[in-house]
XYZ file of C-alpha atoms in Angstrom:
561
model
C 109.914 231.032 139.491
C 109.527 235.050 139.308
C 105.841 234.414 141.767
C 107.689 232.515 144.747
C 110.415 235.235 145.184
C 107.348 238.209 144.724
C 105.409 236.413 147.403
C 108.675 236.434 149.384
C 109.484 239.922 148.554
C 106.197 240.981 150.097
C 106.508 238.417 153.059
C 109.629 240.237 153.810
C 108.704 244.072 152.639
C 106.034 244.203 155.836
C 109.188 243.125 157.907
C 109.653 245.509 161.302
C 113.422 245.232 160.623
C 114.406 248.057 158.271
C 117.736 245.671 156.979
C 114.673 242.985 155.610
C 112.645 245.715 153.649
C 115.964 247.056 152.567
C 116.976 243.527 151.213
C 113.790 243.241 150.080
C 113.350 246.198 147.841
C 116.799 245.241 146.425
C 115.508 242.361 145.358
C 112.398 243.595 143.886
C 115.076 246.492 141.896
C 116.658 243.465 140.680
C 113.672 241.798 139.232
C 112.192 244.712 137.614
C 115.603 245.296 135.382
C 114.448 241.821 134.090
C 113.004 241.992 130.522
C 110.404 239.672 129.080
C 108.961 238.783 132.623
C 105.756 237.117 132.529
C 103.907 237.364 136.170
C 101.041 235.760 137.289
C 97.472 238.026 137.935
C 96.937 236.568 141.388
C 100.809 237.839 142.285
C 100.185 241.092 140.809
C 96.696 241.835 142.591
C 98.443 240.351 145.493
C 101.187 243.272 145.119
C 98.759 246.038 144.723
C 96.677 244.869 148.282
C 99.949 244.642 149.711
C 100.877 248.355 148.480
C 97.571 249.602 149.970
C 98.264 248.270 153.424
C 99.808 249.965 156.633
C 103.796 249.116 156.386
C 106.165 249.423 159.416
C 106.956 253.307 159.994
C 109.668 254.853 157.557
C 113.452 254.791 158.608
C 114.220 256.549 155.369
C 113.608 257.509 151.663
C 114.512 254.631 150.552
C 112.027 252.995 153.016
C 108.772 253.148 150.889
C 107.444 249.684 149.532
C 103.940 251.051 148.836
C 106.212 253.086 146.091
C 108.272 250.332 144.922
C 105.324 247.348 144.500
C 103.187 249.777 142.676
C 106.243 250.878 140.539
C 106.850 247.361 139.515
C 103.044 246.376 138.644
C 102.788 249.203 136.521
C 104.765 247.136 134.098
C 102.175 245.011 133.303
C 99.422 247.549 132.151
C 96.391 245.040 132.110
C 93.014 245.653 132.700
C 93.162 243.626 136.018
C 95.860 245.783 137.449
C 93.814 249.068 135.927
C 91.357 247.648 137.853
C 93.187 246.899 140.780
C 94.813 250.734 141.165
C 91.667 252.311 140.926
C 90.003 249.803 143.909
C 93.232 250.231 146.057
C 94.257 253.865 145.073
C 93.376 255.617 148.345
C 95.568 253.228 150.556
C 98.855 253.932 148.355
C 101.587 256.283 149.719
C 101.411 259.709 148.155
C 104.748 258.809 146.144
C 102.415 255.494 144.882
C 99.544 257.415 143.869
C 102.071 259.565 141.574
C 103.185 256.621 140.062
C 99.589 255.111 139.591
C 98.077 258.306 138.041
C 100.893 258.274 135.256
C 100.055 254.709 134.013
C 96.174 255.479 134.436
C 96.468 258.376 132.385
C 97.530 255.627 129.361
C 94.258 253.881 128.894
C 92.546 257.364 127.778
C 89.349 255.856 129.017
C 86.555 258.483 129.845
C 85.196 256.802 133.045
C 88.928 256.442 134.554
C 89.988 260.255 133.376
C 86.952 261.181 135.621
C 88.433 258.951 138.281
C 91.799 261.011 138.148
C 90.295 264.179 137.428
C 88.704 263.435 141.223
C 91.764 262.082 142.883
C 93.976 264.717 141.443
C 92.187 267.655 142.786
C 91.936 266.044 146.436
C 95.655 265.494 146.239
C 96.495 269.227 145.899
C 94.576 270.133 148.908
C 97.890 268.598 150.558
C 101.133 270.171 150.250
C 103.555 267.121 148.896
C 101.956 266.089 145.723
C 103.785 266.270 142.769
C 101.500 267.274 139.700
C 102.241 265.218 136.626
C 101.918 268.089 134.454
C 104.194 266.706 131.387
C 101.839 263.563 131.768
C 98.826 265.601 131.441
C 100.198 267.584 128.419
C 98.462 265.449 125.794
C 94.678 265.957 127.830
C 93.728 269.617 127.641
C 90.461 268.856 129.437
C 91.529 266.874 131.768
C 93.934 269.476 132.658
C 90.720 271.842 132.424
C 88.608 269.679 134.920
C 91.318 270.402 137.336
C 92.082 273.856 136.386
C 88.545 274.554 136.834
C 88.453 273.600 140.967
C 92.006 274.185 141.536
C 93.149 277.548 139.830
C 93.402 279.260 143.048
C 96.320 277.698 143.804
C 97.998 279.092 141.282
C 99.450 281.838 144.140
C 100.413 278.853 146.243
C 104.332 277.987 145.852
C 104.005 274.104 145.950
C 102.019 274.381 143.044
C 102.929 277.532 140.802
C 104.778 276.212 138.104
C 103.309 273.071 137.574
C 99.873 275.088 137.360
C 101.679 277.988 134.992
C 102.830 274.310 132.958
C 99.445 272.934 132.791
C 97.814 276.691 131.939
C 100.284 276.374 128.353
C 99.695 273.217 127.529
C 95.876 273.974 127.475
C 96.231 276.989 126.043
C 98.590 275.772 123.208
C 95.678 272.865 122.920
C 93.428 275.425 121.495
C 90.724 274.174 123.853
C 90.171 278.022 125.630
C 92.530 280.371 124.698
C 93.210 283.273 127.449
C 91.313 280.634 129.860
C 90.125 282.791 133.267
C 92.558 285.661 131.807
C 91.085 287.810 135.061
C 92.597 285.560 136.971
C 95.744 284.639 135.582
C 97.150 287.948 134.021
C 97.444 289.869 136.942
C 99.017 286.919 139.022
C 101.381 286.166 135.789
C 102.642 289.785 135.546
C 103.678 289.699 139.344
C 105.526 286.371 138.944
C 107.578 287.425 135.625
C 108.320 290.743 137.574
C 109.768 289.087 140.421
C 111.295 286.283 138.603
C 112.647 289.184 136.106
C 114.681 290.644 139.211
C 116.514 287.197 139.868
C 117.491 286.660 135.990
C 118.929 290.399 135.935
C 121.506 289.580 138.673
C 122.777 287.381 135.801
C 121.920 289.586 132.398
C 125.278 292.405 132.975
C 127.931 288.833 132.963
C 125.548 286.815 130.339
C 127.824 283.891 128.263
C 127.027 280.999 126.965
C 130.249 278.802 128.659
C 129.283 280.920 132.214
C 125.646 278.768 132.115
C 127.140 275.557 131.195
C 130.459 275.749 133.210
C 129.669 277.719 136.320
C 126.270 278.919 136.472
C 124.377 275.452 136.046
C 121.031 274.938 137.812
C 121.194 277.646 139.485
C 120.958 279.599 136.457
C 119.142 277.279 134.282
C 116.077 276.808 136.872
C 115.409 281.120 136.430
C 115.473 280.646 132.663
C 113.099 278.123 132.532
C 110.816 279.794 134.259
C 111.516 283.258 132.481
C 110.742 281.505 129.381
C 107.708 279.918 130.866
C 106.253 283.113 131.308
C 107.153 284.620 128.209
C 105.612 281.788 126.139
C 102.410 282.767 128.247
C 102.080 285.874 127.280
C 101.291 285.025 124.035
C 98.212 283.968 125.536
C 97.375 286.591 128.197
C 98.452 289.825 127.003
C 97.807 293.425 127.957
C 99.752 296.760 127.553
C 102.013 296.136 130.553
C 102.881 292.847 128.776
C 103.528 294.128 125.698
C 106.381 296.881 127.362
C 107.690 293.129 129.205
C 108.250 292.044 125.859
C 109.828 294.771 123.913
C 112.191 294.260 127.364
C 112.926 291.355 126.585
C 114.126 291.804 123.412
C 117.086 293.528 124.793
C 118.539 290.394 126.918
C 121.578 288.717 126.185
C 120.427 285.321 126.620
C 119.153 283.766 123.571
C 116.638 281.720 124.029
C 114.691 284.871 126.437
C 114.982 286.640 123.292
C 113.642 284.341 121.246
C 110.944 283.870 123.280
C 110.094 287.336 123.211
C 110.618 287.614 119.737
C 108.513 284.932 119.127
C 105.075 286.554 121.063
C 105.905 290.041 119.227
C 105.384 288.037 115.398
C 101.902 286.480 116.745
C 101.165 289.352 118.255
C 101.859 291.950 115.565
C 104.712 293.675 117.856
C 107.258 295.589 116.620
C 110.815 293.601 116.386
C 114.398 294.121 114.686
C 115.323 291.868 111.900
C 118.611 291.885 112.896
C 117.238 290.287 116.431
C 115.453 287.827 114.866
C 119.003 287.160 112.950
C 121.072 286.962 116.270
C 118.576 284.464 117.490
C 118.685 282.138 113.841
C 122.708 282.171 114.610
C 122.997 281.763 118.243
C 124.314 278.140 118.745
C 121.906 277.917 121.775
C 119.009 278.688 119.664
C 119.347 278.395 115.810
C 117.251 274.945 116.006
C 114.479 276.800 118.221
C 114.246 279.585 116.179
C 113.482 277.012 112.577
C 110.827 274.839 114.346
C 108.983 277.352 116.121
C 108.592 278.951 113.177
C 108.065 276.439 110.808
C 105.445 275.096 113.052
C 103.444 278.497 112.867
C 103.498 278.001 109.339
C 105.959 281.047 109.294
C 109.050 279.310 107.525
C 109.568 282.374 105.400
C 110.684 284.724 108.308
C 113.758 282.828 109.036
C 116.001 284.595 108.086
C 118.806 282.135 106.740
C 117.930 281.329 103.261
C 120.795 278.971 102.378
C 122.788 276.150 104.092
C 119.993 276.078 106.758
C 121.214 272.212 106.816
C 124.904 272.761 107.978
C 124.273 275.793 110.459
C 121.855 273.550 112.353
C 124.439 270.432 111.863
C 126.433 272.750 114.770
C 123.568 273.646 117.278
C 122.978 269.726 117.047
C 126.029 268.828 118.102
C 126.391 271.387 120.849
C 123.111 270.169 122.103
C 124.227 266.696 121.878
C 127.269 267.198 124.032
C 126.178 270.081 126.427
C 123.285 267.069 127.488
C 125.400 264.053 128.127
C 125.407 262.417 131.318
C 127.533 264.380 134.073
C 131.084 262.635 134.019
C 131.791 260.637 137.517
C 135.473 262.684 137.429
C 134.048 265.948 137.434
C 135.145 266.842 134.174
C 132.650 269.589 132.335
C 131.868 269.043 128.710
C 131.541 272.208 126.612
C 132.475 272.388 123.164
C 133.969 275.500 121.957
C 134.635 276.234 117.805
C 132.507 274.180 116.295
C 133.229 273.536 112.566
C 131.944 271.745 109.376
C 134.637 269.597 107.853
C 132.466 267.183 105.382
C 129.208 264.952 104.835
C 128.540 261.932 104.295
C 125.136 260.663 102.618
C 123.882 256.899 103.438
C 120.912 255.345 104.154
C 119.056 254.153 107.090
C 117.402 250.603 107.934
C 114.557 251.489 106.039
C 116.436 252.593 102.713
C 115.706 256.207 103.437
C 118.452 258.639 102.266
C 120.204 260.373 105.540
C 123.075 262.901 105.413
C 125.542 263.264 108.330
C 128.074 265.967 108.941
C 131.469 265.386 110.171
C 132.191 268.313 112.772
C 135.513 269.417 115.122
C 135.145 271.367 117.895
C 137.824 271.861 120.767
C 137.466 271.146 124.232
C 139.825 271.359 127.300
C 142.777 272.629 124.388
C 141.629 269.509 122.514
C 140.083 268.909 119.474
C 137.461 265.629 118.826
C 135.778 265.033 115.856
C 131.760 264.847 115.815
C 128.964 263.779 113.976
C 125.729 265.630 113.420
C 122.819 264.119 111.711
C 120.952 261.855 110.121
C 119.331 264.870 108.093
C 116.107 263.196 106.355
C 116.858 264.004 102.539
C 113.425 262.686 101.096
C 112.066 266.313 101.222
C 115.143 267.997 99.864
C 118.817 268.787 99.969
C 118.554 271.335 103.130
C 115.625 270.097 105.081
C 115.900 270.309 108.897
C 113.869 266.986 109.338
C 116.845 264.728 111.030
C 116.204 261.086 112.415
C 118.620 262.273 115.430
C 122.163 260.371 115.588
C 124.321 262.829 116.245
C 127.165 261.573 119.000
C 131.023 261.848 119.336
C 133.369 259.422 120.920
C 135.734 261.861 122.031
C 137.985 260.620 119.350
C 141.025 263.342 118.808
C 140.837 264.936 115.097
C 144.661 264.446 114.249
C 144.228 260.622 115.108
C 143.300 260.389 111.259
C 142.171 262.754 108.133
C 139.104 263.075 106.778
C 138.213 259.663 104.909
C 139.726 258.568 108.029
C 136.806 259.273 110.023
C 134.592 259.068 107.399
C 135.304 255.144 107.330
C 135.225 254.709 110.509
C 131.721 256.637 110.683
C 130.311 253.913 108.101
C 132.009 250.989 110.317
C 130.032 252.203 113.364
C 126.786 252.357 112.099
C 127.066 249.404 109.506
C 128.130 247.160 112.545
C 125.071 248.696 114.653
C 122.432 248.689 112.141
C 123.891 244.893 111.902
C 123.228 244.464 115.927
C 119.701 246.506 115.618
C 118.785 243.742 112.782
C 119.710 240.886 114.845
C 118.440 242.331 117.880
C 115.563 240.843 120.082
C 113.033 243.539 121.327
C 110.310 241.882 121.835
C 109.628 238.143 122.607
C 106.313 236.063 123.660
C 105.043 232.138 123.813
C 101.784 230.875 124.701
C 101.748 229.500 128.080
C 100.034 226.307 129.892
C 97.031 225.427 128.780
C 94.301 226.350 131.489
C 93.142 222.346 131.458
C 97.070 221.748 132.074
C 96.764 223.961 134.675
C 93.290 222.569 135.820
C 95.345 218.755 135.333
C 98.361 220.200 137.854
C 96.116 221.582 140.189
C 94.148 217.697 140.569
C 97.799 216.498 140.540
C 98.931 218.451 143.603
C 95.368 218.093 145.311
C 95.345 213.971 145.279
C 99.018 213.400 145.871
C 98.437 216.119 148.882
C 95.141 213.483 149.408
C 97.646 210.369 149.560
C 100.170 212.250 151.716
C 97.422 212.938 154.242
C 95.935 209.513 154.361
C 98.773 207.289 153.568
C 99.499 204.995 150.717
C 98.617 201.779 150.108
C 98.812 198.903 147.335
C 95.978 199.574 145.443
C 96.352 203.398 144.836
C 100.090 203.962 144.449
C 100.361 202.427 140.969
C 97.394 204.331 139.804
C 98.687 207.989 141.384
C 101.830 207.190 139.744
C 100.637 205.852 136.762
C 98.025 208.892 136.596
C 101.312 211.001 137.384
C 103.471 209.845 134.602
C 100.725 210.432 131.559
C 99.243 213.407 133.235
C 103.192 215.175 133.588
C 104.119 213.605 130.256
C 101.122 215.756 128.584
C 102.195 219.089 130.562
C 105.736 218.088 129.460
C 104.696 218.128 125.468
C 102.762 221.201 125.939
C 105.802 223.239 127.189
C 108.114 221.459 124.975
C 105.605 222.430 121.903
C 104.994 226.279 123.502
C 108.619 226.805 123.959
C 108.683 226.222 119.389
C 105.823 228.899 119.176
C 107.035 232.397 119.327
C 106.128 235.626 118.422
C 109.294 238.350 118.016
C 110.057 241.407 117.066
C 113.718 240.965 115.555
C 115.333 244.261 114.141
C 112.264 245.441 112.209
C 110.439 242.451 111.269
C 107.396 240.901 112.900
C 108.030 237.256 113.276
C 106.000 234.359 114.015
C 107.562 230.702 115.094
C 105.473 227.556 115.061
C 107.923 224.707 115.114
C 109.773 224.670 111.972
C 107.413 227.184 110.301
C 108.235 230.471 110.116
C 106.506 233.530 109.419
C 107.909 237.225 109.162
C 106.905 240.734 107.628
C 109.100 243.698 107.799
C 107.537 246.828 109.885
C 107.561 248.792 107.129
C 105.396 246.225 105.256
C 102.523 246.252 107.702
C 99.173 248.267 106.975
C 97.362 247.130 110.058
C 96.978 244.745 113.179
C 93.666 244.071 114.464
C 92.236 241.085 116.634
C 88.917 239.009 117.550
C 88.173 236.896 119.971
C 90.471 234.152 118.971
C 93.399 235.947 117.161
C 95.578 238.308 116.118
C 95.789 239.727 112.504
C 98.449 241.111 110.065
C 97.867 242.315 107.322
C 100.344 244.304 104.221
C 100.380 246.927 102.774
C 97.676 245.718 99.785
C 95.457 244.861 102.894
C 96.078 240.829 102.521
C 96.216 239.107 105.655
C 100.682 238.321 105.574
C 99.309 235.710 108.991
C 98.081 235.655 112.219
C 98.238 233.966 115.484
C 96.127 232.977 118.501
C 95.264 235.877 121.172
C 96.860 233.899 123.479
C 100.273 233.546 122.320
C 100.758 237.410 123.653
C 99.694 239.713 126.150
C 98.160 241.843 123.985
C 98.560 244.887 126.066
C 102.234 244.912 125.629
C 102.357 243.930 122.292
C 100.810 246.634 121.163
C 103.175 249.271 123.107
C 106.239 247.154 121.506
C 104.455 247.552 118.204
C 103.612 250.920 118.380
C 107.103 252.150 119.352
C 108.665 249.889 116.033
C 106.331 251.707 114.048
C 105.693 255.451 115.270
C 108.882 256.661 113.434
C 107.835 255.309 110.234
C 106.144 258.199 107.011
C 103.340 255.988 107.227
C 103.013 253.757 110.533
C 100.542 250.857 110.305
C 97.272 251.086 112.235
C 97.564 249.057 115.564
C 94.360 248.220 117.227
C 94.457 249.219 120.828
């Protein structure tokens, strides 16, 4: 069903009328919101030639299908279509090969980082490619390979930040600390000084509500760069940088200082207590301050002791809210007087103790109720570790008191962990047979045969007869695939086979693995719970679905790749 419209789609996405590729790219949006699609190989290689081929010239954005087929084939990561990118990535649109590079990037394979590590550094010798640097976060060398041919376009514009982005994350790696310091300090020290001269026209008015209510992007692009370059410094320092930082120190907004603050403890700088203070109450920054710390194994310099729990209940929430979707209306969401009111302890799905925190905060001369939380209680009363639910409805305070709320809380997320549990994530059968495929194929062949040389007496009964058993096996088959499932239902693993039914809880699993023939699961005392034949899945994305059921757990099952 999904093949004939996809060969359509591409029939039609070559069109020279720009109203057919615009109907047909609709169509292909349409498909691709489908879950559980199952597409044939020779479609998808079919897609990626098609991508790679001259297409009528552009009207418009929207008017790119070498984007849009190469965008939909990337969700079905199999090695054919690995394969296929790599053979057909120089014919893509620029906008393609972006979209190609990020799901080549997920096999990890040596031979195909080499591949990108080429292509990458021949596309920023033009002027319109967008580096994938949070893609490339997770491969330091890679990002060195390129660093190593491209770094002198660090003092290009196109490509400044994205290089500056690439420059932490392989310094953070550990793989070269300082890497071509010669190079990058100087250039570094110019940009911050410039860039210094744009946040200052804000510094004098600095408030909190002013970024988030009138300020925006316009404000928010300088920090992020500002703090780009002060989390660099950690790693190309000098004497000029050090007077940068003790600068810094002295700006109002929070999460500059912190930055600043930050560099000064690695690098032995002098600093106020009372600064580091400010920063561990700021609601902007209290959160920031805790993990960067804790994750320089320097826990013991933050500086609130007690109830570290409920202060960072409030920066949670005001995160929470200040990132929601922009409203259609217009309206601005910033909460103002954020406040403890009570806790509530539960569980989640996994029997793990979580603790909540019922919050009010006013907004627009109206105050909502909040919740802030689940805070992960395994490793103590006030740990910071939270399995992140915090939300508000936008329910009014007054509309009930405390246990109020509080019921209504344990309503909600009873009645969602009750959907999550019955809920359907993942879903695969076997298909056809390849000698019911092989049987079809003959099928279509010899009635195409009798078509072409007309029927007579003594071969009709037979085709039909032929027809009948040979469509009455095919028949069975599906009718016998359609009982043979494998699921991933709330957090159990299931497996269907008729009326026999198999399941394991995630948590329960100590390892998948495969041969040639099947796939294996196996508890936590290492006994094989069941398995099932290769073939009932597409291995590729059942181990994504498997992986992302299981990555939150304190000790995730190995999945073979």
């Amino acid at each position: 069903m999904y093949e004939s419209k996809l060969r359509g789609i591409l029939r039609k996405a070559k069109n020279e009328n720009p109203e057919t590729r615009h109907e047909a790219l609709g169509q292909l949006f349409q498909l691709k919101q489908e879950e559980g699609m199952e597409i044939q190989m020779d479609v998808l290689k079919d897609m990626i030639k098609t991508a790679a081929s001259p297409f009528p010239e552009r009207v418009d954005n929207w008017d790119n299908p070498s984007y849009y087929l190469i965008d939909f084939v990337c969700d079905f990561p199999q090695p054919e279509v690995i394969d296929g990118l790599i053979k057909h990535f120089d014919g893509f649109d620029i906008q393609a090969k972006e979209r190609a590079i990020e799901v080549l990037l997920l096999t990890e394979e040596e031979e195909i980082f080499y591949f990108l590590e080429e292509k990458i550094i021949g596309l920023m010798q033009t002027e319109d490619f967008l580096i994938p640097y949070r893609e490339l976060t997770s491969y330091p060398m890679l990002i060195k390979g390129i660093l190593d041919t491209t770094l002198e376009k660090l003092d290009f514009k196109n490509y400044k930040f994205a290089i500056y982005d690439m420059l932490l994350s392989l310094n953070t790696a550990g793989v070269e600390q300082g890497y071509r310091k010669e190079v990058v300090l100087p250039i570094l020290l110019k940009d911050y000084q410039a860039e210094k001269l744009e946040y200052l026209k804000f510094n004098q008015d600095y408030t909190t509500k002013y970024v988030y209510t009138a300020w925006k992007d316009s404000y928010l692009i300088v920090r992020s760069r500002m703090r780009l370059f002060l989390h660099l410094m950690e790693f190309y320092f000098s004497t000029e940088i050090a007077q940068e930082l003790q600068e810094a120190l002295d700006f109002l907004d929070p999460f500059l200082k912190t930055e600043a603050i930050l560099v000064c403890i690695s690098k032995n700088l002098p600093y106020e207590n009372g600064t580091l203070l400010q920063c561990a109450e700021d609601i902007e920054t209290a959160e920031m301050v805790f993990w960067e710390l804790k994750d320089k194994n320097l826990e013991h310099l933050y500086p609130i002791k007690e109830a570290k729990q409920p202060h960072l209940a409030k920066t949670r929430l005001f995160s929470t809210i200040i990132n929601l979707p922009e409203e259609e209306d217009g309206v601005i969401r910033y909460p103002e007087d954020i406040e403890i009111i009570d806790k509530v302890d539960t569980e989640n799905a996994y029997g793990q103790p979580l603790r909540y925190y019922l919050l009010k905060f006013s907004e627009h001369n109206v105050v909502y109720a909040g919740w802030a939380g689940g805070y992960a209680l395994e490793d103590g009363d006030d740990t910071a570790n939270l399995w992140d639910g915090s939300y508000t409805d936008f329910v009014e305070f007054t509309s009930a008191n405390i246990e109020g709320h509080k019921q209504q809380f344990l309503q909600k997320r009873a009645e969602e962990i009750e959907e999550y549990e019955n809920s359907v994530f993942y879903e695969s059968s076997p298909r056809l047979s390849r000698g019911a495929w092989f049987f079809l194929a003959l099928l279509i062949t010899h009635w195409a045969r009798e078509l072409f040389t007309g029927f007579n007496n003594g071969t009709i009964l037979i085709s039909v007869l032929f027809t009948v058993i040979g469509g009455g096996f095919c028949l069975y088959e599906v009718a016998k695939n359609k009982k043979r499932k494998i699921m991933i239902i709330g957090k159990q693993l299931v497996k269907t086979d008729g009326t026999k039914q198999n399941s394991i809880g995630m948590s329960q699993i100590k390892k998948v693995s495969y041969d040639n023939k099947h796939v294996l699961v196996y508890n936590l005392k290492n006994e094989l719970a069941f398995k099932f034949p290769k073939k009932w899945v597409r291995y590729e994305l059942f181990y994504l679905y498997m992986k992302e059921h299981t990555g939150h757990l304190n000790n995730s099952p190995f999945i073979q790749s």
